[in-house]
């Protein structure tokens, strides 16, 4: 070992957003590092950073700048040395990091599926004609409208607890959350039903926690390598290559999922029009080592299939 391990006197600073879910994820990173190096929890400090996305909760993300809204301030703190590493929900991460930063550590992926949340109903099919569904996700909005054009979809911004309160207040009859978040917060009391990926393909990297570091920080690199999950890294290499080639953002409803089986990977991808009026997708099997290349190829195929008119709503 060529570096000094953190101590209570000189702790490793872990940057994160301040929601309950974000804190749970940061604590999981801390716990895994502490266990890997036999360190006390006091050798780590959780540093809460409020992002622009946390401050603006009354407008859709696509209107105020997309995914970078949940990372900008945290990455600035990483670059100026205020924190040593940053913990992110990978589904919120842009495909490109600022110069000098890198994400090459992932924790074992949680359940990647979406959860249908309703006090009285069990699935989208159970919703009555014209029912109101709340979601802040452009992807989920488009997927719901694709399956059920009759439903009214309203904006549901805010953290997990805020959205559950809106449901209790009758703003909508149902909403969607990530199964991963419910599991990490041990929210078994929430009325939930997992949605099969065949019915609602998840967001790219849903359920995965990523740890970002400075590219030249060899200590962080070596420590993080001890908690990296290879399988999750292989899945995300394919999914994020698909997203990057599509130039995905919060302005484009994109879904994708890589699943591993032995030495093979099944990769599914989908691009939708925001109103759910149309969708295109693909489903391929390849060697795990070819996952990133398969993701890029799938994206190029869908872009060609979509043609110029498919994205005219972005102009």
Coordinates of C-alpha atoms in Angstrom, one line a residue:
X1 CA 0.0 0.0 0.0
X2 CA 1.6 3.3 -1.2
X3 CA -0.9 5.7 0.3
X4 CA -2.2 6.9 3.7
X5 CA -5.5 5.5 4.8
X6 CA -8.0 8.0 6.1
X7 CA -8.3 8.4 9.9
X8 CA -10.8 10.2 12.2
X9 CA -8.3 13.0 12.4
X10 CA -7.9 13.2 8.5
X11 CA -11.2 11.6 7.2
X12 CA -12.1 10.9 3.6
X13 CA -14.8 13.3 2.6
X14 CA -17.8 11.7 0.7
X15 CA -20.0 14.2 -1.2
X16 CA -23.7 13.5 -1.7
X17 CA -27.1 15.1 -2.2
X18 CA -29.1 15.4 1.0
X19 CA -32.2 13.3 0.4
X20 CA -32.8 10.2 2.5
X21 CA -32.0 8.0 -0.5
X22 CA -28.9 9.8 -1.4
X23 CA -27.7 9.6 2.2
X24 CA -28.4 5.9 2.3
X25 CA -26.3 5.4 -0.8
X26 CA -23.4 7.5 0.6
X27 CA -23.6 5.5 3.8
X28 CA -23.5 2.3 1.9
X29 CA -20.3 3.4 0.2
X30 CA -18.8 4.4 3.5
X31 CA -19.8 1.1 5.1
X32 CA -18.2 -0.9 2.3
X33 CA -15.0 1.1 2.4
X34 CA -14.8 0.8 6.2
X35 CA -15.3 -2.9 6.0
X36 CA -12.8 -3.4 3.1
X37 CA -10.0 -1.5 5.0
X38 CA -11.0 -2.3 8.6
X39 CA -11.6 1.4 9.4
X40 CA -13.9 3.1 11.9
X41 CA -16.9 5.0 10.5
X42 CA -15.2 8.2 11.9
X43 CA -12.6 7.9 9.2
X44 CA -15.2 9.1 6.8
X45 CA -17.3 12.3 6.7
X46 CA -20.5 12.6 4.7
X47 CA -20.7 16.0 3.2
X48 CA -24.2 17.1 2.0
X49 CA -24.3 19.4 -1.0
X50 CA -27.5 21.0 -2.2
X51 CA -27.8 20.9 -6.0
X52 CA -29.8 23.1 -8.4
X53 CA -32.1 20.1 -9.0
X54 CA -32.9 19.9 -5.3
X55 CA -33.7 23.6 -5.1
X56 CA -36.1 23.8 -8.1
X57 CA -39.0 21.3 -7.6
X58 CA -41.9 23.1 -9.4
X59 CA -40.8 22.5 -13.0
X60 CA -39.9 19.5 -15.2
X61 CA -36.2 18.8 -15.4
X62 CA -36.2 19.2 -19.2
X63 CA -37.2 22.9 -18.7
X64 CA -34.3 23.7 -16.4
X65 CA -31.3 21.9 -17.7
X66 CA -31.6 18.1 -17.4
X67 CA -29.5 15.6 -15.6
X68 CA -26.6 17.8 -14.8
X69 CA -28.7 19.7 -12.3
X70 CA -28.2 16.9 -9.8
X71 CA -24.4 16.8 -10.2
X72 CA -23.0 20.2 -11.0
X73 CA -22.4 21.5 -7.5
X74 CA -21.1 18.1 -6.3
X75 CA -18.6 17.9 -9.1
X76 CA -17.4 21.4 -8.5
X77 CA -16.7 20.4 -4.9
X78 CA -14.8 17.4 -6.1
X79 CA -12.7 19.5 -8.5
X80 CA -11.8 22.1 -5.8
X81 CA -10.9 19.5 -3.3
X82 CA -13.8 20.1 -0.8
X83 CA -14.7 16.4 -1.1
X84 CA -12.6 13.4 -2.0
X85 CA -15.2 11.2 -3.7
X86 CA -18.9 11.7 -4.8
X87 CA -21.7 9.2 -4.6
X88 CA -24.4 9.3 -7.4
X89 CA -27.5 7.5 -8.6
X90 CA -26.2 6.5 -12.0
X91 CA -29.5 7.1 -13.7
X92 CA -29.1 10.8 -12.9
X93 CA -25.6 11.0 -14.4
X94 CA -24.8 12.6 -17.7
X95 CA -22.7 10.3 -19.9
X96 CA -19.8 12.8 -19.9
X97 CA -17.9 13.9 -16.8
X98 CA -16.1 17.3 -16.5
X99 CA -12.4 17.2 -17.3
X100 CA -10.4 15.7 -14.5
X101 CA -13.2 13.5 -13.1
X102 CA -13.9 9.9 -13.7
X103 CA -16.5 7.3 -12.6
X104 CA -15.1 3.7 -12.6
X105 CA -16.5 2.3 -9.4
X106 CA -20.0 0.8 -9.1
X107 CA -21.7 -0.9 -6.2
X108 CA -23.6 -4.1 -6.8
X109 CA -26.8 -3.2 -8.6
X110 CA -30.1 -3.2 -6.7
X111 CA -33.4 -4.2 -8.3
X112 CA -33.5 -2.2 -11.6
X113 CA -37.3 -2.4 -12.1
X114 CA -39.8 0.4 -11.7
X115 CA -42.4 0.2 -9.0
X116 CA -46.1 0.9 -9.5
X117 CA -47.3 2.8 -6.4
X118 CA -51.0 3.1 -5.6
X119 CA -53.0 2.7 -2.3
X120 CA -55.7 0.6 -4.1
X121 CA -54.4 -0.7 -7.4
X122 CA -51.8 -3.2 -8.4
X123 CA -50.9 -2.3 -12.0
X124 CA -51.3 0.1 -14.9
X125 CA -53.9 -2.2 -16.3
X126 CA -56.0 -1.7 -13.2
X127 CA -56.3 2.1 -13.6
X128 CA -59.7 3.2 -14.6
X129 CA -60.3 5.1 -17.9
X130 CA -58.9 8.7 -17.7
X131 CA -57.2 8.2 -14.4
X132 CA -54.5 10.6 -13.3
X133 CA -51.0 9.3 -12.9
X134 CA -48.1 11.4 -11.5
X135 CA -44.5 11.2 -12.5
X136 CA -41.5 13.5 -13.0
X137 CA -39.9 11.1 -15.5
X138 CA -40.2 11.9 -19.2
X139 CA -39.5 8.2 -19.9
X140 CA -42.2 6.9 -17.6
X141 CA -44.6 9.5 -18.9
X142 CA -44.0 8.4 -22.5
X143 CA -44.2 4.7 -21.6
X144 CA -47.5 5.1 -19.7
X145 CA -49.0 7.1 -22.6
X146 CA -47.8 4.5 -25.1
X147 CA -49.7 1.7 -23.2
X148 CA -52.6 3.8 -22.0
X149 CA -53.3 6.9 -24.1
X150 CA -56.4 7.5 -22.1
X151 CA -54.6 8.3 -18.9
X152 CA -53.7 11.8 -17.7
X153 CA -50.1 12.2 -16.6
X154 CA -49.2 15.1 -14.3
X155 CA -45.9 16.4 -13.0
X156 CA -44.6 14.8 -9.8
X157 CA -41.3 16.5 -8.7
X158 CA -39.6 16.1 -5.4
X159 CA -37.9 13.4 -3.3
X160 CA -39.5 10.0 -2.6
X161 CA -41.3 11.2 0.5
X162 CA -42.7 14.3 -1.2
X163 CA -44.1 12.2 -4.0
X164 CA -45.7 9.7 -1.7
X165 CA -47.4 12.6 0.2
X166 CA -48.8 13.9 -3.1
X167 CA -50.3 10.5 -3.7
X168 CA -51.8 10.4 -0.2
X169 CA -53.2 13.9 -0.9
X170 CA -55.1 12.6 -3.9
X171 CA -53.2 14.5 -6.5
X172 CA -53.0 11.3 -8.5
X173 CA -54.3 7.7 -8.3
X174 CA -50.8 6.2 -8.9
X175 CA -47.2 7.0 -9.4
X176 CA -43.9 5.2 -10.1
X177 CA -40.7 5.0 -8.1
X178 CA -37.6 2.9 -8.5
X179 CA -37.7 -0.4 -6.7
X180 CA -34.0 0.2 -5.8
X181 CA -34.9 3.3 -3.8
X182 CA -37.7 1.6 -1.9
X183 CA -35.4 -1.4 -1.1
X184 CA -32.5 0.8 0.1
X185 CA -34.8 2.7 2.4
X186 CA -36.5 -0.5 3.5
X187 CA -39.9 1.0 2.7
X188 CA -41.9 -2.2 2.7
X189 CA -44.9 -0.4 4.0
X190 CA -45.3 1.5 0.7
X191 CA -48.0 -0.1 -1.5
X192 CA -45.9 -1.3 -4.4
X193 CA -45.8 -3.7 -7.3
X194 CA -42.7 -4.3 -9.3
X195 CA -43.2 -3.7 -13.0
X196 CA -41.6 -6.3 -15.3
X197 CA -39.1 -4.8 -17.8
X198 CA -41.2 -6.3 -20.6
X199 CA -43.9 -3.9 -19.6
X200 CA -41.8 -0.9 -18.6
X201 CA -38.1 -0.9 -19.6
X202 CA -36.1 0.9 -16.9
X203 CA -34.1 4.0 -17.1
X204 CA -30.4 3.6 -18.2
X205 CA -28.4 2.5 -15.1
X206 CA -31.4 2.4 -12.8
X207 CA -30.6 0.8 -9.4
X208 CA -26.9 1.4 -9.7
X209 CA -24.7 3.6 -7.4
X210 CA -21.6 5.1 -8.9
X211 CA -18.6 6.7 -7.2
X212 CA -16.9 9.6 -8.9
X213 CA -13.3 10.7 -8.1
X214 CA -10.6 13.0 -9.4
X215 CA -8.7 11.3 -12.2
X216 CA -5.3 11.9 -10.7
X217 CA -6.2 10.8 -7.1
X218 CA -4.4 7.4 -6.9
X219 CA -5.4 6.9 -3.3
X220 CA -9.1 7.1 -4.1
X221 CA -8.6 4.9 -7.2
X222 CA -7.0 2.2 -5.2
X223 CA -9.4 2.3 -2.3
X224 CA -12.5 2.3 -4.6
X225 CA -11.2 -0.6 -6.6
X226 CA -11.7 -2.7 -3.5
X227 CA -15.5 -2.2 -3.5
X228 CA -16.1 -2.1 -7.3
X229 CA -18.7 -4.6 -8.7
X230 CA -17.5 -5.9 -12.0
X231 CA -20.9 -7.2 -13.2
X232 CA -22.6 -3.9 -12.6
X233 CA -19.7 -2.2 -14.5
X234 CA -20.2 -4.5 -17.5
X235 CA -24.0 -3.8 -17.5
X236 CA -23.5 0.0 -17.3
X237 CA -20.8 0.0 -20.0
X238 CA -23.4 -1.2 -22.5
X239 CA -26.3 0.8 -21.3
X240 CA -24.4 4.1 -21.0
X241 CA -22.8 3.5 -24.5
X242 CA -26.3 3.2 -25.8
X243 CA -27.3 6.4 -24.1
X244 CA -24.2 8.4 -25.1
X245 CA -24.6 7.5 -28.7
X246 CA -28.2 8.7 -28.7
X247 CA -27.0 11.9 -26.9
X248 CA -29.6 11.1 -24.3
X249 CA -30.8 13.7 -21.8
X250 CA -33.8 14.5 -19.7
X251 CA -35.3 15.9 -22.9
X252 CA -35.4 12.5 -24.6
X253 CA -37.3 9.5 -23.2
X254 CA -34.8 6.6 -23.4
X255 CA -34.8 3.3 -21.6
X256 CA -32.4 0.4 -21.6
X257 CA -31.3 -2.7 -19.8
X258 CA -28.4 -5.1 -20.0
X259 CA -28.8 -8.5 -18.4
X260 CA -25.9 -11.0 -17.9
X261 CA -26.2 -14.7 -18.4
X262 CA -22.9 -16.6 -18.2
X263 CA -20.6 -15.1 -20.8
X264 CA -23.5 -13.5 -22.7
X265 CA -25.4 -10.2 -22.4
X266 CA -28.9 -9.4 -23.4
X267 CA -29.3 -5.7 -24.2
X268 CA -32.6 -4.0 -24.8
X269 CA -33.1 -0.4 -25.7
X270 CA -36.0 1.9 -26.4
X271 CA -36.5 5.5 -27.6
X272 CA -40.0 7.1 -27.3
X273 CA -41.7 10.3 -28.4
X274 CA -42.5 12.3 -25.2
X275 CA -46.3 12.0 -25.8
X276 CA -46.1 8.2 -26.1
X277 CA -47.4 8.3 -29.7
X278 CA -44.5 6.3 -31.0
X279 CA -41.6 4.2 -29.8
X280 CA -38.8 2.2 -31.4
X281 CA -36.7 -0.4 -29.8
X282 CA -34.2 -3.3 -30.2
X283 CA -33.2 -6.5 -28.4
X284 CA -29.8 -8.1 -29.0
X285 CA -27.6 -10.8 -27.4
X286 CA -23.8 -10.5 -27.5
X287 CA -20.7 -11.4 -25.6
X288 CA -20.3 -9.4 -22.3
X289 CA -17.0 -8.1 -23.6
X290 CA -18.8 -6.6 -26.6
X291 CA -21.4 -4.8 -24.5
X292 CA -20.3 -1.2 -25.1
X293 CA -19.9 -1.8 -28.8
X294 CA -23.4 -3.4 -28.9
X295 CA -24.8 -0.4 -27.1
X296 CA -23.3 2.0 -29.7
X297 CA -24.5 -0.2 -32.6
X298 CA -28.0 -0.4 -31.2
X299 CA -28.2 3.4 -30.8
X300 CA -27.0 3.9 -34.4
X301 CA -29.6 1.4 -35.7
X302 CA -32.5 3.2 -33.8
X303 CA -31.4 6.6 -35.0
X304 CA -31.4 5.4 -38.6
X305 CA -34.8 3.7 -38.0
X306 CA -36.3 6.8 -36.4
X307 CA -35.6 9.0 -39.4
X308 CA -35.5 12.8 -39.2
X309 CA -39.2 13.2 -38.3
X310 CA -39.0 11.2 -35.1
X311 CA -37.2 13.9 -33.1
X312 CA -39.0 16.9 -34.7
X313 CA -40.5 17.8 -31.2
X314 CA -36.9 18.8 -30.1
X315 CA -36.6 21.5 -32.7

